[in-house]
Amino acid sequence: MSASVSVVIVNYNGERFLAPCLSSVLAQTRPFDEIILVDNASSDSSLGMVRHRFPQVRVIEIAKNLGYAEGCNRGIEASAGNLVAVLNNDAVLHSYWLEKLLEHDHEPWNFWASLILFASEPDKIDSAGDAMAVVGAGFKIGHLQSAQNRTEPREVFGPCAAAALYRRSLLEATGGFDPDFFLIYEDADLNFRARLLGFRCLFVPDAVAYHHVNSSIGSFSHTYVFYGHRNSEYVFWKAMPLALLLLYLPERFLFDLASFFFFVIKGRSISFLGAKVDFLRNFISLIRKRRAVQKSRVLTTGQVRKILVRNWLRNRLKASRA
């Protein structure tokens, strides 16, 4: 059966990026079968521009901003493809992006990571797939290194959802993105839960996308720090098997302690502490989710341990400088 591919783009006040994004989607050598834009109650002129310039795009309007995770879910639920691409509104696809990914549409792969380059520095990598540290911190493979250093397909923990492709069967089995994440780490959480169910991800270096990284929230904004550090706690406590959670809990504590002092220096200690307070406030509901995730897990504890990065700080630095 030939693949039917939908693409879901979530938008919130992204008018300045949407035209090049949608133009790149429409310029694919292998066309998408369906293009869906989910708008999270934008207050700019995004929707007017899309309806005027891109009438072939199906628009789903949401009455209030539900966040990136739930926006993706709404688009996925409305889509018909047996493969679903998720794309940030500030990303631009190379014309052969989808064609190159579909060359690897076979077992054992269930989701695919693309080579995401900085739009401002297209010879430099933003993400060559994502990895997961034992402390529950996701990080981008190859971040800041030369694009010429990533030329071979290989298995990775999961994709960065700025430009990713998923089998619908994976999205249905996992339940999609967790809306409680709102934004940031929603892809890391989905990656972890998918891996626990035995799904595998392939990095495809010929599938190139260009990303205006953190264009809407900023690298050290309150939003970035708050959701990033609250949601990394969610990932650690929800997805980590119990034996590994207990084993790596001291490292998690040291990670949080080091992060706190880092954000004191950056003037974001209140944002960081607020993230931890909100995590604790939602801890009971998180544990309920954890029970469901761990009950459905098919990988053994040993298998999970093998796909996590242990010497996480050294490996993170190495991944960036290699």
Tab-separated table of C-alpha atoms in Angstrom:
chain	number	residue	atom	x	y	z
A	1	MET	CA	0.000	0.000	0.000
A	2	SER	CA	1.401	3.381	-0.994
A	3	ALA	CA	1.911	5.920	1.753
A	4	SER	CA	-0.608	8.676	2.348
A	5	VAL	CA	1.089	11.581	4.106
A	6	SER	CA	-0.506	14.430	6.034
A	7	VAL	CA	1.422	17.373	7.443
A	8	VAL	CA	0.332	19.245	10.562
A	9	ILE	CA	1.607	22.758	11.273
A	10	VAL	CA	0.712	24.474	14.539
A	11	ASN	CA	0.623	28.263	14.437
A	12	TYR	CA	0.490	30.982	17.039
A	13	ASN	CA	1.127	34.514	15.777
A	14	GLY	CA	3.593	33.206	13.222
A	15	GLU	CA	2.623	35.363	10.262
A	16	ARG	CA	6.207	36.406	9.520
A	17	PHE	CA	7.293	32.753	9.109
A	18	LEU	CA	4.227	31.058	7.661
A	19	ALA	CA	4.576	32.057	4.010
A	20	PRO	CA	8.041	30.507	3.515
A	21	CYS	CA	7.018	27.509	5.624
A	22	LEU	CA	3.897	26.764	3.593
A	23	SER	CA	5.635	27.541	0.311
A	24	SER	CA	8.246	24.892	1.127
A	25	VAL	CA	5.516	22.395	1.998
A	26	LEU	CA	3.833	22.997	-1.359
A	27	ALA	CA	7.141	22.750	-3.251
A	28	GLN	CA	7.891	19.141	-2.255
A	29	THR	CA	9.056	16.799	-5.019
A	30	ARG	CA	6.736	14.233	-3.448
A	31	PRO	CA	3.636	16.266	-2.580
A	32	PHE	CA	1.869	15.930	0.737
A	33	ASP	CA	-1.587	14.418	0.409
A	34	GLU	CA	-3.011	16.774	3.017
A	35	ILE	CA	-1.863	20.047	4.596
A	36	ILE	CA	-3.410	21.056	7.920
A	37	LEU	CA	-2.745	24.285	9.789
A	38	VAL	CA	-3.904	24.395	13.408
A	39	ASP	CA	-4.167	27.947	14.701
A	40	ASN	CA	-3.921	28.500	18.457
A	41	ALA	CA	-6.034	31.683	18.622
A	42	SER	CA	-3.513	33.925	16.878
A	43	SER	CA	-4.023	37.664	17.252
A	44	ASP	CA	-1.968	38.619	14.191
A	45	SER	CA	-3.017	38.336	10.543
A	46	SER	CA	-1.847	34.743	10.103
A	47	LEU	CA	-5.174	33.258	9.120
A	48	GLY	CA	-6.086	35.995	6.678
A	49	MET	CA	-2.742	35.600	4.937
A	50	VAL	CA	-3.072	31.810	4.756
A	51	ARG	CA	-6.608	31.881	3.391
A	52	HIS	CA	-5.651	34.472	0.779
A	53	ARG	CA	-2.323	33.007	-0.375
A	54	PHE	CA	-2.690	29.304	0.430
A	55	PRO	CA	-6.324	28.286	-0.150
A	56	GLN	CA	-5.315	24.618	-0.475
A	57	VAL	CA	-4.353	24.535	3.212
A	58	ARG	CA	-7.005	23.198	5.575
A	59	VAL	CA	-7.285	25.486	8.611
A	60	ILE	CA	-8.431	24.353	12.048
A	61	GLU	CA	-9.122	27.247	14.408
A	62	ILE	CA	-8.896	26.810	18.178
A	63	ALA	CA	-10.657	29.372	20.356
A	64	LYS	CA	-7.753	29.702	22.808
A	65	ASN	CA	-4.064	28.876	22.850
A	66	LEU	CA	-3.873	25.233	23.936
A	67	GLY	CA	-0.141	24.949	23.315
A	68	TYR	CA	1.960	23.175	20.726
A	69	ALA	CA	1.327	19.658	22.044
A	70	GLU	CA	-2.464	19.828	21.970
A	71	GLY	CA	-2.384	21.776	18.713
A	72	CYS	CA	-0.480	18.883	17.138
A	73	ASN	CA	-2.979	16.409	18.553
A	74	ARG	CA	-5.928	18.327	17.087
A	75	GLY	CA	-4.281	18.301	13.680
A	76	ILE	CA	-3.335	14.628	13.901
A	77	GLU	CA	-6.886	13.665	14.899
A	78	ALA	CA	-8.264	15.572	11.907
A	79	SER	CA	-5.743	14.131	9.441
A	80	ALA	CA	-6.234	11.089	7.228
A	81	GLY	CA	-2.703	9.995	6.280
A	82	ASN	CA	-1.150	6.746	7.459
A	83	LEU	CA	1.978	8.851	7.918
A	84	VAL	CA	1.853	12.228	9.657
A	85	ALA	CA	4.529	14.911	9.484
A	86	VAL	CA	4.727	17.536	12.219
A	87	LEU	CA	6.308	20.860	11.312
A	88	ASN	CA	7.011	24.052	13.226
A	89	ASN	CA	5.606	27.187	11.634
A	90	ASP	CA	9.120	28.698	11.628
A	91	ALA	CA	10.689	25.795	9.728
A	92	VAL	CA	11.330	25.541	5.990
A	93	LEU	CA	11.684	22.196	4.211
A	94	HIS	CA	14.102	21.440	1.422
A	95	SER	CA	12.148	20.417	-1.668
A	96	TYR	CA	13.106	16.733	-1.372
A	97	TRP	CA	12.487	16.459	2.405
A	98	LEU	CA	9.488	14.148	2.197
A	99	GLU	CA	10.824	12.178	-0.760
A	100	LYS	CA	14.013	11.326	1.134
A	101	LEU	CA	12.131	10.279	4.260
A	102	LEU	CA	9.799	8.013	2.299
A	103	GLU	CA	12.788	6.165	0.866
A	104	HIS	CA	13.093	4.709	4.375
A	105	ASP	CA	9.399	3.951	4.866
A	106	HIS	CA	9.928	0.318	5.825
A	107	GLU	CA	10.461	-1.814	8.890
A	108	PRO	CA	11.910	-1.576	11.475
A	109	TRP	CA	11.370	2.206	11.370
A	110	ASN	CA	8.254	3.842	12.788
A	111	PHE	CA	9.340	7.477	13.014
A	112	TRP	CA	11.982	9.536	11.301
A	113	ALA	CA	14.277	12.413	12.263
A	114	SER	CA	15.478	14.928	9.702
A	115	LEU	CA	18.639	17.002	9.523
A	116	ILE	CA	17.539	20.337	10.957
A	117	LEU	CA	19.864	23.245	10.226
A	118	PHE	CA	19.803	26.777	11.583
A	119	ALA	CA	17.960	29.031	9.143
A	120	SER	CA	20.368	31.824	10.067
A	121	GLU	CA	23.453	29.574	9.627
A	122	PRO	CA	22.515	26.852	7.137
A	123	ASP	CA	25.884	25.120	7.392
A	124	LYS	CA	25.352	24.491	11.123
A	125	ILE	CA	23.212	21.791	12.755
A	126	ASP	CA	20.365	22.467	15.125
A	127	SER	CA	19.413	18.783	15.439
A	128	ALA	CA	20.489	15.527	13.817
A	129	GLY	CA	17.934	13.633	15.856
A	130	ASP	CA	17.400	13.821	19.592
A	131	ALA	CA	18.968	11.848	22.445
A	132	MET	CA	17.831	11.268	26.026
A	133	ALA	CA	20.089	11.496	29.078
A	134	VAL	CA	19.634	9.325	32.143
A	135	VAL	CA	18.534	12.425	34.083
A	136	GLY	CA	15.508	12.889	31.817
A	137	ALA	CA	17.075	15.743	29.872
A	138	GLY	CA	16.629	15.531	26.133
A	139	PHE	CA	19.273	17.062	23.899
A	140	LYS	CA	19.939	17.574	20.225
A	141	ILE	CA	22.527	15.364	18.549
A	142	GLY	CA	25.173	17.298	16.636
A	143	HIS	CA	23.942	20.660	17.910
A	144	LEU	CA	26.120	23.523	16.575
A	145	GLN	CA	28.435	21.250	14.584
A	146	SER	CA	29.047	21.372	10.844
A	147	ALA	CA	26.331	19.873	8.668
A	148	GLN	CA	29.031	18.030	6.715
A	149	ASN	CA	29.674	15.798	9.730
A	150	ARG	CA	26.280	14.060	9.545
A	151	THR	CA	25.986	12.195	6.260
A	152	GLU	CA	24.862	8.651	7.109
A	153	PRO	CA	21.434	7.392	8.219
A	154	ARG	CA	21.481	5.872	11.693
A	155	GLU	CA	19.175	4.958	14.520
A	156	VAL	CA	18.524	7.696	17.083
A	157	PHE	CA	16.382	7.967	20.206
A	158	GLY	CA	13.811	10.109	18.410
A	159	PRO	CA	13.207	13.157	16.221
A	160	CYS	CA	12.996	16.828	17.019
A	161	ALA	CA	9.358	17.689	16.295
A	162	ALA	CA	10.326	20.903	14.518
A	163	ALA	CA	10.345	18.660	11.422
A	164	ALA	CA	9.490	14.999	11.999
A	165	LEU	CA	7.547	12.138	10.439
A	166	TYR	CA	5.522	9.500	12.331
A	167	ARG	CA	3.519	6.422	11.498
A	168	ARG	CA	-0.079	6.850	12.523
A	169	SER	CA	0.141	3.488	14.287
A	170	LEU	CA	2.802	4.971	16.594
A	171	LEU	CA	0.713	8.050	17.326
A	172	GLU	CA	-2.328	5.917	18.090
A	173	ALA	CA	-0.397	3.497	20.307
A	174	THR	CA	1.186	6.304	22.351
A	175	GLY	CA	-1.836	8.591	22.428
A	176	GLY	CA	0.149	11.312	20.662
A	177	PHE	CA	1.628	14.323	22.412
A	178	ASP	CA	0.837	14.926	26.086
A	179	PRO	CA	-1.197	18.175	26.226
A	180	ASP	CA	-0.052	18.826	29.806
A	181	PHE	CA	3.380	19.703	28.407
A	182	PHE	CA	1.878	22.679	26.534
A	183	LEU	CA	5.165	23.280	24.713
A	184	ILE	CA	8.843	22.253	24.996
A	185	TYR	CA	9.861	18.624	25.667
A	186	GLU	CA	6.585	17.357	24.209
A	187	ASP	CA	8.620	15.614	21.508
A	188	ALA	CA	11.110	14.165	24.026
A	189	ASP	CA	8.205	12.747	26.019
A	190	LEU	CA	6.613	11.209	22.926
A	191	ASN	CA	9.991	9.809	21.866
A	192	PHE	CA	10.515	8.143	25.251
A	193	ARG	CA	7.029	6.641	25.388
A	194	ALA	CA	7.338	5.395	21.803
A	195	ARG	CA	10.689	3.766	22.553
A	196	LEU	CA	9.233	2.047	25.633
A	197	LEU	CA	6.674	0.465	23.289
A	198	GLY	CA	9.425	-0.812	20.996
A	199	PHE	CA	9.104	1.749	18.192
A	200	ARG	CA	12.373	2.751	16.493
A	201	CYS	CA	13.529	6.000	14.879
A	202	LEU	CA	15.849	6.565	11.914
A	203	PHE	CA	17.803	9.770	11.302
A	204	VAL	CA	17.784	10.625	7.576
A	205	PRO	CA	20.492	13.220	6.788
A	206	ASP	CA	19.241	13.849	3.238
A	207	ALA	CA	15.902	15.087	4.603
A	208	VAL	CA	16.899	18.674	5.340
A	209	ALA	CA	14.918	21.381	7.106
A	210	TYR	CA	15.887	24.915	8.152
A	211	HIS	CA	14.679	26.219	11.486
A	212	HIS	CA	14.430	29.675	13.045
A	213	VAL	CA	15.311	28.257	16.463
A	214	ASN	CA	13.397	29.628	19.477
A	215	SER	CA	11.993	32.398	17.301
A	216	SER	CA	8.819	32.742	19.344
A	217	ILE	CA	9.976	32.157	22.937
A	218	GLY	CA	13.703	32.983	23.178
A	219	SER	CA	16.519	30.814	24.543
A	220	PHE	CA	16.410	32.047	28.149
A	221	SER	CA	12.946	33.548	28.378
A	222	HIS	CA	10.658	32.767	31.308
A	223	THR	CA	8.589	30.546	29.016
A	224	TYR	CA	11.616	28.553	27.861
A	225	VAL	CA	13.051	28.030	31.352
A	226	PHE	CA	9.722	27.311	33.042
A	227	TYR	CA	8.340	24.787	30.561
A	228	GLY	CA	11.721	23.267	29.761
A	229	HIS	CA	12.565	22.411	33.361
A	230	ARG	CA	9.070	21.524	34.492
A	231	ASN	CA	8.609	19.237	31.527
A	232	SER	CA	11.980	17.512	31.889
A	233	GLU	CA	10.769	16.484	35.357
A	234	TYR	CA	7.591	15.170	33.744
A	235	VAL	CA	9.641	13.052	31.327
A	236	PHE	CA	11.909	11.649	34.056
A	237	TRP	CA	9.129	10.750	36.472
A	238	LYS	CA	6.662	9.468	33.880
A	239	ALA	CA	8.775	7.452	31.476
A	240	MET	CA	11.812	6.210	33.412
A	241	PRO	CA	11.464	2.578	34.606
A	242	LEU	CA	11.483	2.378	38.413
A	243	ALA	CA	14.870	0.692	38.775
A	244	LEU	CA	16.482	3.325	36.555
A	245	LEU	CA	14.605	6.166	38.225
A	246	LEU	CA	16.038	5.131	41.595
A	247	LEU	CA	19.487	4.553	40.089
A	248	TYR	CA	19.670	7.947	38.389
A	249	LEU	CA	17.796	10.027	40.965
A	250	PRO	CA	21.050	11.308	42.569
A	251	GLU	CA	22.248	12.455	39.137
A	252	ARG	CA	18.898	14.128	38.556
A	253	PHE	CA	19.312	16.016	41.824
A	254	LEU	CA	22.800	17.185	40.814
A	255	PHE	CA	21.475	18.182	37.394
A	256	ASP	CA	18.755	20.304	39.010
A	257	LEU	CA	21.201	21.839	41.477
A	258	ALA	CA	23.629	22.810	38.717
A	259	SER	CA	20.737	24.154	36.632
A	260	PHE	CA	19.533	26.284	39.530
A	261	PHE	CA	22.910	27.997	39.958
A	262	PHE	CA	23.157	28.466	36.198
A	263	PHE	CA	19.791	30.240	36.121
A	264	VAL	CA	20.702	32.347	39.139
A	265	ILE	CA	23.542	33.699	37.010
A	266	LYS	CA	21.165	34.161	34.060
A	267	GLY	CA	18.608	35.962	36.222
A	268	ARG	CA	15.994	33.236	35.769
A	269	SER	CA	16.006	31.573	39.195
A	270	ILE	CA	12.336	32.466	39.802
A	271	SER	CA	11.332	30.840	36.509
A	272	PHE	CA	13.326	27.730	37.394
A	273	LEU	CA	11.876	27.452	40.907
A	274	GLY	CA	8.386	28.072	39.544
A	275	ALA	CA	8.881	25.109	37.227
A	276	LYS	CA	9.683	22.854	40.179
A	277	VAL	CA	6.703	24.111	42.177
A	278	ASP	CA	4.361	23.438	39.264
A	279	PHE	CA	5.869	19.973	38.811
A	280	LEU	CA	5.161	19.154	42.469
A	281	ARG	CA	1.658	20.584	42.184
A	282	ASN	CA	0.917	18.118	39.388
A	283	PHE	CA	2.843	15.186	40.844
A	284	ILE	CA	-0.173	13.008	41.722
A	285	SER	CA	-1.676	13.210	38.235
A	286	LEU	CA	1.790	12.573	36.808
A	287	ILE	CA	2.119	9.360	38.810
A	288	ARG	CA	-1.230	8.188	37.451
A	289	LYS	CA	0.108	8.695	33.939
A	290	ARG	CA	3.310	6.920	34.924
A	291	ARG	CA	1.389	3.802	35.933
A	292	ALA	CA	-0.261	3.617	32.519
A	293	VAL	CA	3.025	4.202	30.668
A	294	GLN	CA	4.951	1.598	32.642
A	295	LYS	CA	2.130	-0.951	32.436
A	296	SER	CA	2.218	-0.833	28.632
A	297	ARG	CA	6.041	-0.871	28.377
A	298	VAL	CA	7.480	-3.710	26.272
A	299	LEU	CA	11.210	-2.948	26.596
A	300	THR	CA	13.016	-4.456	29.559
A	301	THR	CA	14.826	-2.227	32.038
A	302	GLY	CA	18.121	-3.341	30.521
A	303	GLN	CA	16.981	-2.462	27.014
A	304	VAL	CA	15.865	0.984	28.147
A	305	ARG	CA	19.198	1.581	29.854
A	306	LYS	CA	21.045	0.871	26.598
A	307	ILE	CA	19.216	3.606	24.673
A	308	LEU	CA	19.875	6.325	27.273
A	309	VAL	CA	22.997	8.485	27.391
A	310	ARG	CA	24.819	7.828	30.667
A	311	ASN	CA	27.837	10.145	30.685
A	312	TRP	CA	25.300	12.747	29.682
A	313	LEU	CA	27.239	15.981	30.224
A	314	ARG	CA	30.385	14.730	28.501
A	315	ASN	CA	28.357	13.199	25.679
A	316	ARG	CA	26.300	16.353	25.266
A	317	LEU	CA	29.429	18.448	24.907
A	318	LYS	CA	30.958	15.859	22.588
A	319	ALA	CA	27.801	15.744	20.457
A	320	SER	CA	27.967	19.503	20.009
A	321	ARG	CA	31.674	19.650	19.213
A	322	ALA	CA	32.201	16.450	17.214
